[in-house]
Coordinates of N, CA, C and O and ligand atoms in Angstrom, one line a residue:
M1 N -93.7 -108.3 216.8 CA -94.3 -108.4 218.2 C -93.6 -109.4 219.0 O -93.4 -110.5 218.5
A2 N -93.3 -109.1 220.2 CA -92.7 -110.1 221.1 C -93.6 -111.2 221.4 O -94.8 -111.1 221.5
A3 N -93.0 -112.4 221.6 CA -93.9 -113.6 221.8 C -94.3 -113.7 223.2 O -93.6 -113.5 224.1
K4 N -95.6 -114.0 223.4 CA -96.2 -114.1 224.7 C -95.8 -115.5 225.3 O -95.6 -115.7 226.5
V5 N -95.7 -116.5 224.4 CA -95.3 -117.8 224.8 C -94.0 -118.2 224.2 O -93.7 -118.0 223.0
R6 N -93.1 -118.7 225.0 CA -91.8 -119.1 224.6 C -91.5 -120.5 224.9 O -92.2 -121.2 225.7
R7 N -90.4 -121.0 224.3 CA -90.0 -122.4 224.6 C -89.7 -122.5 226.1 O -89.2 -121.6 226.7
N8 N -90.0 -123.7 226.6 CA -89.8 -124.1 228.0 C -90.8 -123.5 229.0 O -90.8 -123.7 230.2
D9 N -91.7 -122.6 228.4 CA -92.8 -122.2 229.3 C -93.7 -123.3 229.6 O -93.9 -124.3 228.8
T10 N -94.4 -123.3 230.8 CA -95.5 -124.2 231.0 C -96.8 -123.5 230.6 O -97.0 -122.4 231.0
V11 N -97.6 -124.2 229.9 CA -98.8 -123.6 229.4 C -100.0 -124.5 229.8 O -99.9 -125.7 230.0
E12 N -101.2 -123.9 229.8 CA -102.4 -124.6 230.0 C -103.3 -124.4 228.8 O -103.4 -123.3 228.3
V13 N -103.9 -125.5 228.4 CA -104.7 -125.5 227.2 C -106.1 -124.9 227.5 O -106.7 -125.4 228.5
M14 N -106.6 -124.0 226.8 CA -107.9 -123.3 227.1 C -109.0 -123.8 226.3 O -110.2 -123.5 226.6
S15 N -108.8 -124.6 225.2 CA -109.9 -125.0 224.4 C -109.5 -126.3 223.7 O -108.3 -126.7 223.7
G16 N -110.5 -127.0 223.2 CA -110.3 -128.2 222.5 C -110.3 -129.4 223.4 O -110.6 -129.3 224.6
K17 N -109.9 -130.6 222.8 CA -110.0 -131.8 223.6 C -109.1 -131.9 224.8 O -109.3 -132.7 225.7
D18 N -108.0 -131.1 224.7 CA -107.0 -131.2 225.8 C -107.2 -130.0 226.8 O -106.3 -129.6 227.5
R19 N -108.4 -129.4 226.8 CA -108.6 -128.2 227.6 C -108.3 -128.6 229.1 O -108.7 -129.6 229.6
G20 N -107.6 -127.7 229.8 CA -107.2 -127.9 231.2 C -105.9 -128.6 231.4 O -105.4 -128.6 232.4
R21 N -105.4 -129.2 230.3 CA -104.1 -130.0 230.4 C -103.0 -129.0 230.4 O -103.0 -128.0 229.7
R22 N -101.9 -129.4 231.2 CA -100.7 -128.5 231.2 C -99.6 -129.3 230.6 O -99.5 -130.5 230.7
G23 N -98.7 -128.5 230.0 CA -97.5 -129.1 229.4 C -96.4 -128.1 229.1 O -96.7 -126.9 229.2
D24 N -95.2 -128.5 228.8 CA -94.1 -127.6 228.6 C -94.0 -127.4 227.1 O -94.1 -128.3 226.3
V25 N -93.7 -126.2 226.7 CA -93.6 -125.8 225.3 C -92.2 -126.4 224.8 O -91.2 -126.0 225.3
R26 N -92.3 -127.3 223.9 CA -91.1 -127.9 223.3 C -90.5 -127.1 222.2 O -89.3 -127.0 222.1
S27 N -91.4 -126.5 221.4 CA -90.9 -125.7 220.3 C -92.0 -124.7 219.9 O -93.1 -125.0 220.1
V28 N -91.6 -123.7 219.3 CA -92.5 -122.6 218.8 C -92.3 -122.6 217.3 O -91.2 -122.5 216.7
V29 N -93.5 -122.6 216.6 CA -93.5 -122.5 215.1 C -93.9 -121.1 214.8 O -95.1 -120.8 214.8
T30 N -93.0 -120.2 214.7 CA -93.3 -118.8 214.5 C -94.2 -118.5 213.3 O -95.1 -117.7 213.4
S31 N -93.9 -119.1 212.2 CA -94.6 -118.8 211.0 C -96.1 -119.0 211.1 O -96.9 -118.2 210.6
S32 N -96.5 -120.0 211.8 CA -98.0 -120.3 211.9 C -98.5 -120.0 213.3 O -99.6 -120.3 213.6
N33 N -97.6 -119.4 214.1 CA -98.0 -119.1 215.5 C -98.5 -120.3 216.3 O -99.5 -120.2 217.0
R34 N -97.9 -121.4 216.1 CA -98.3 -122.6 216.8 C -97.1 -123.1 217.7 O -96.0 -122.7 217.6
L35 N -97.5 -123.9 218.7 CA -96.6 -124.4 219.7 C -96.7 -125.9 219.7 O -97.8 -126.5 219.6
L36 N -95.5 -126.6 220.0 CA -95.5 -128.0 220.2 C -95.4 -128.1 221.7 O -94.5 -127.7 222.4
V37 N -96.5 -128.7 222.3 CA -96.6 -128.8 223.8 C -96.5 -130.2 224.2 O -97.3 -131.0 223.7
G38 N -95.7 -130.6 225.1 CA -95.5 -131.9 225.6 C -96.8 -132.6 226.1 O -97.5 -132.0 226.9
G39 N -97.2 -133.7 225.5 CA -98.4 -134.4 226.0 C -99.7 -133.8 225.5 O -100.8 -134.3 225.9
V40 N -99.7 -132.8 224.7 CA -100.9 -132.1 224.3 C -101.1 -132.2 222.8 O -100.2 -132.2 222.0
N41 N -102.4 -132.4 222.4 CA -102.8 -132.6 221.0 C -102.1 -133.8 220.4 O -101.5 -133.7 219.3
M42 N -102.2 -134.9 221.1 CA -101.5 -136.2 220.6 C -102.4 -136.7 219.4 O -103.6 -136.7 219.5
V43 N -101.7 -137.1 218.4 CA -102.3 -137.7 217.2 C -101.7 -139.0 217.0 O -100.5 -139.2 217.2
K44 N -102.4 -139.9 216.4 CA -101.9 -141.2 216.1 C -101.4 -141.2 214.7 O -102.1 -140.7 213.8
K45 N -100.2 -141.7 214.5 CA -99.6 -141.8 213.2 C -99.4 -143.3 212.9 O -98.9 -144.0 213.7
H46 N -99.8 -143.6 211.7 CA -99.6 -145.0 211.3 C -98.3 -145.1 210.5 O -98.1 -144.4 209.5
R47 N -97.3 -145.8 211.1 CA -96.0 -145.9 210.4 C -95.8 -147.2 209.8 O -95.9 -148.3 210.4
R48 N -95.4 -147.2 208.5 CA -95.2 -148.4 207.8 C -93.8 -149.0 208.1 O -92.9 -148.3 208.5
A49 N -93.8 -150.3 208.1 CA -92.5 -151.0 208.4 C -91.5 -150.6 207.3 O -91.8 -150.6 206.1
R50 N -90.3 -150.2 207.8 CA -89.3 -149.9 206.8 C -88.2 -150.9 206.7 O -87.4 -151.0 205.8
S51 N -88.2 -151.8 207.7 CA -87.2 -152.9 207.6 C -87.8 -154.1 208.4 O -88.8 -153.9 209.1
A52 N -87.2 -155.2 208.3 CA -87.7 -156.4 208.9 C -87.7 -156.3 210.4 O -88.7 -156.8 211.1
N53 N -86.8 -155.6 211.0 CA -86.7 -155.5 212.5 C -87.4 -154.2 213.0 O -87.3 -153.9 214.1
E54 N -88.1 -153.6 212.1 CA -88.9 -152.4 212.5 C -90.3 -152.6 212.0 O -90.6 -152.2 210.9
P55 N -91.2 -153.2 212.8 CA -92.5 -153.5 212.3 C -93.4 -152.2 212.1 O -93.1 -151.2 212.7
S56 N -94.4 -152.3 211.3 CA -95.3 -151.2 211.2 C -96.0 -151.0 212.5 O -96.3 -152.0 213.2
Q57 N -96.3 -149.8 212.8 CA -96.9 -149.5 214.1 C -97.7 -148.2 214.1 O -97.5 -147.4 213.2
I58 N -98.5 -148.1 215.1 CA -99.2 -146.8 215.3 C -98.5 -146.1 216.5 O -98.5 -146.6 217.6
I59 N -98.0 -144.9 216.2 CA -97.4 -144.2 217.2 C -98.1 -142.9 217.5 O -98.9 -142.4 216.7
E60 N -98.0 -142.4 218.7 CA -98.7 -141.2 219.1 C -97.6 -140.1 219.3 O -96.7 -140.2 220.0
I61 N -97.9 -139.0 218.6 CA -96.9 -137.9 218.7 C -97.7 -136.6 218.9 O -98.9 -136.5 218.6
E62 N -97.1 -135.6 219.4 CA -97.7 -134.3 219.6 C -97.8 -133.6 218.3 O -97.0 -133.8 217.4
S63 N -98.9 -132.8 218.2 CA -99.1 -132.0 217.0 C -99.2 -130.6 217.4 O -99.7 -130.3 218.5
P64 N -98.7 -129.6 216.6 CA -98.7 -128.2 217.1 C -100.1 -127.7 217.4 O -101.1 -128.0 216.7
I65 N -100.2 -126.9 218.4 CA -101.5 -126.3 218.7 C -101.4 -124.7 218.6 O -100.3 -124.2 218.8
H66 N -102.4 -124.1 218.2 CA -102.3 -122.6 218.0 C -102.1 -121.9 219.3 O -102.7 -122.2 220.3
A67 N -101.2 -120.9 219.3 CA -100.8 -120.2 220.5 C -102.0 -119.5 221.2 O -102.0 -119.2 222.4
S68 N -103.1 -119.2 220.4 CA -104.2 -118.5 221.0 C -105.0 -119.4 221.9 O -105.8 -119.0 222.7
N69 N -104.7 -120.7 221.8 CA -105.5 -121.6 222.6 C -104.9 -122.0 223.9 O -105.4 -122.9 224.6
V70 N -103.7 -121.4 224.2 CA -103.1 -121.7 225.5 C -102.8 -120.4 226.2 O -102.8 -119.3 225.7
R71 N -102.6 -120.6 227.6 CA -102.2 -119.5 228.4 C -100.9 -119.9 229.2 O -100.9 -121.1 229.6
V72 N -100.1 -119.0 229.4 CA -98.9 -119.3 230.2 C -99.3 -119.5 231.6 O -100.0 -118.8 232.2
V73 N -98.7 -120.6 232.2 CA -98.9 -120.8 233.7 C -97.8 -120.0 234.4 O -96.6 -120.2 234.2
C74 N -98.3 -119.1 235.3 CA -97.4 -118.2 236.0 C -96.7 -119.0 237.1 O -97.3 -119.8 237.8
R75 N -95.4 -118.8 237.3 CA -94.7 -119.6 238.3 C -95.0 -119.1 239.7 O -94.9 -119.8 240.7
S76 N -95.3 -117.8 239.8 CA -95.6 -117.2 241.1 C -97.0 -117.6 241.7 O -97.1 -118.0 242.8
C77 N -98.0 -117.5 240.9 CA -99.3 -117.8 241.4 C -99.9 -119.1 240.9 O -101.0 -119.5 241.3
D78 N -99.2 -119.8 240.0 CA -99.6 -121.1 239.5 C -101.0 -121.1 238.8 O -101.8 -122.0 238.9
Q79 N -101.3 -120.0 238.1 CA -102.5 -119.9 237.4 C -102.2 -119.7 236.0 O -101.2 -119.1 235.6
A80 N -103.2 -120.1 235.1 CA -103.1 -119.8 233.7 C -103.4 -118.4 233.5 O -104.6 -118.0 233.8
A81 N -102.5 -117.6 233.1 CA -102.6 -116.1 233.2 C -102.4 -115.5 231.8 O -101.8 -116.1 231.0
R82 N -103.0 -114.4 231.6 CA -102.7 -113.6 230.5 C -101.4 -112.9 230.7 O -101.0 -112.6 231.9
V83 N -100.7 -112.6 229.7 CA -99.3 -112.0 229.8 C -99.3 -110.6 229.2 O -99.9 -110.3 228.2
G84 N -98.6 -109.7 230.0 CA -98.4 -108.4 229.5 C -96.9 -108.1 229.4 O -96.1 -109.0 229.8
F85 N -96.6 -107.0 228.8 CA -95.2 -106.7 228.6 C -94.9 -105.4 229.4 O -95.8 -104.5 229.5
R86 N -93.7 -105.3 229.9 CA -93.3 -104.2 230.7 C -91.9 -103.9 230.4 O -91.1 -104.8 230.3
V87 N -91.5 -102.6 230.3 CA -90.1 -102.3 230.1 C -89.5 -101.8 231.4 O -90.0 -100.9 232.0
L88 N -88.4 -102.5 231.8 CA -87.7 -102.1 233.0 C -86.9 -100.8 232.8 O -86.7 -100.4 231.7
E89 N -86.4 -100.3 233.9 CA -85.6 -99.1 233.9 C -84.3 -99.3 233.1 O -83.9 -98.3 232.5
D90 N -83.8 -100.5 233.1 CA -82.6 -100.7 232.3 C -82.9 -101.0 230.9 O -82.0 -101.4 230.1
G91 N -84.1 -100.9 230.5 CA -84.5 -101.0 229.0 C -84.9 -102.4 228.7 O -85.3 -102.7 227.5
R92 N -84.7 -103.4 229.6 CA -85.1 -104.8 229.2 C -86.7 -104.8 229.2 O -87.4 -104.2 230.0
K93 N -87.1 -105.7 228.3 CA -88.6 -105.9 228.2 C -88.9 -107.2 228.8 O -88.3 -108.2 228.3
V94 N -89.7 -107.3 229.7 CA -90.1 -108.5 230.4 C -91.6 -108.8 230.3 O -92.4 -107.9 230.2
R95 N -91.9 -110.1 230.4 CA -93.3 -110.4 230.4 C -93.7 -110.4 231.9 O -93.0 -110.7 232.8
Y96 N -95.0 -110.1 232.1 CA -95.5 -110.2 233.5 C -96.9 -110.8 233.5 O -97.6 -110.8 232.5
C97 N -97.2 -111.4 234.6 CA -98.5 -112.0 234.8 C -99.6 -111.0 235.1 O -99.4 -110.2 236.0
K98 N -100.7 -111.0 234.4 CA -101.7 -110.0 234.6 C -102.6 -110.4 235.8 O -103.5 -109.6 236.2
R99 N -102.4 -111.6 236.4 CA -103.1 -111.9 237.6 C -102.4 -111.4 238.9 O -103.0 -110.7 239.8
C100 N -101.1 -111.7 239.0 CA -100.4 -111.4 240.3 C -99.4 -110.3 240.0 O -98.7 -109.9 241.0
D101 N -99.2 -109.8 238.8 CA -98.3 -108.7 238.5 C -96.8 -109.0 238.7 O -96.0 -108.2 238.6
E102 N -96.5 -110.3 238.8 CA -95.1 -110.7 238.9 C -94.5 -110.9 237.6 O -95.1 -111.3 236.6
A103 N -93.2 -110.5 237.5 CA -92.5 -110.7 236.2 C -92.3 -112.2 235.9 O -92.1 -113.0 236.9
I104 N -92.4 -112.6 234.7 CA -92.3 -114.0 234.3 C -90.9 -114.3 233.9 O -90.3 -115.4 234.1
D105 N -90.2 -113.4 233.2 CA -88.9 -113.7 232.7 C -87.8 -113.4 233.7 O -88.0 -112.5 234.5
Ligands
LIG201 ZN1 -99.1 -114.8 238.5

């Protein structure tokens, strides 16, 4: 099945602690259907010092979020929209916004 969400899409989080937050999709984990979204689902990692000039520290990094918890933000209407698929006359398959009916790809 074609992916509704792809890399470099802007998405809005629909559930969880980051609900309402928007970010860009940095990468897609196809096997688990999860996305790494910039600034979303930040978790603190405790990192041990590995050398004298690199102290132990707590860093915050993004953690993958399930694709069902986000919606693509449409560039035309700037809304978090559901995505449909449509086949053009030349055979290309494109995604479209179910709110404003504009093609996304
Ligand atoms: Zn739209």
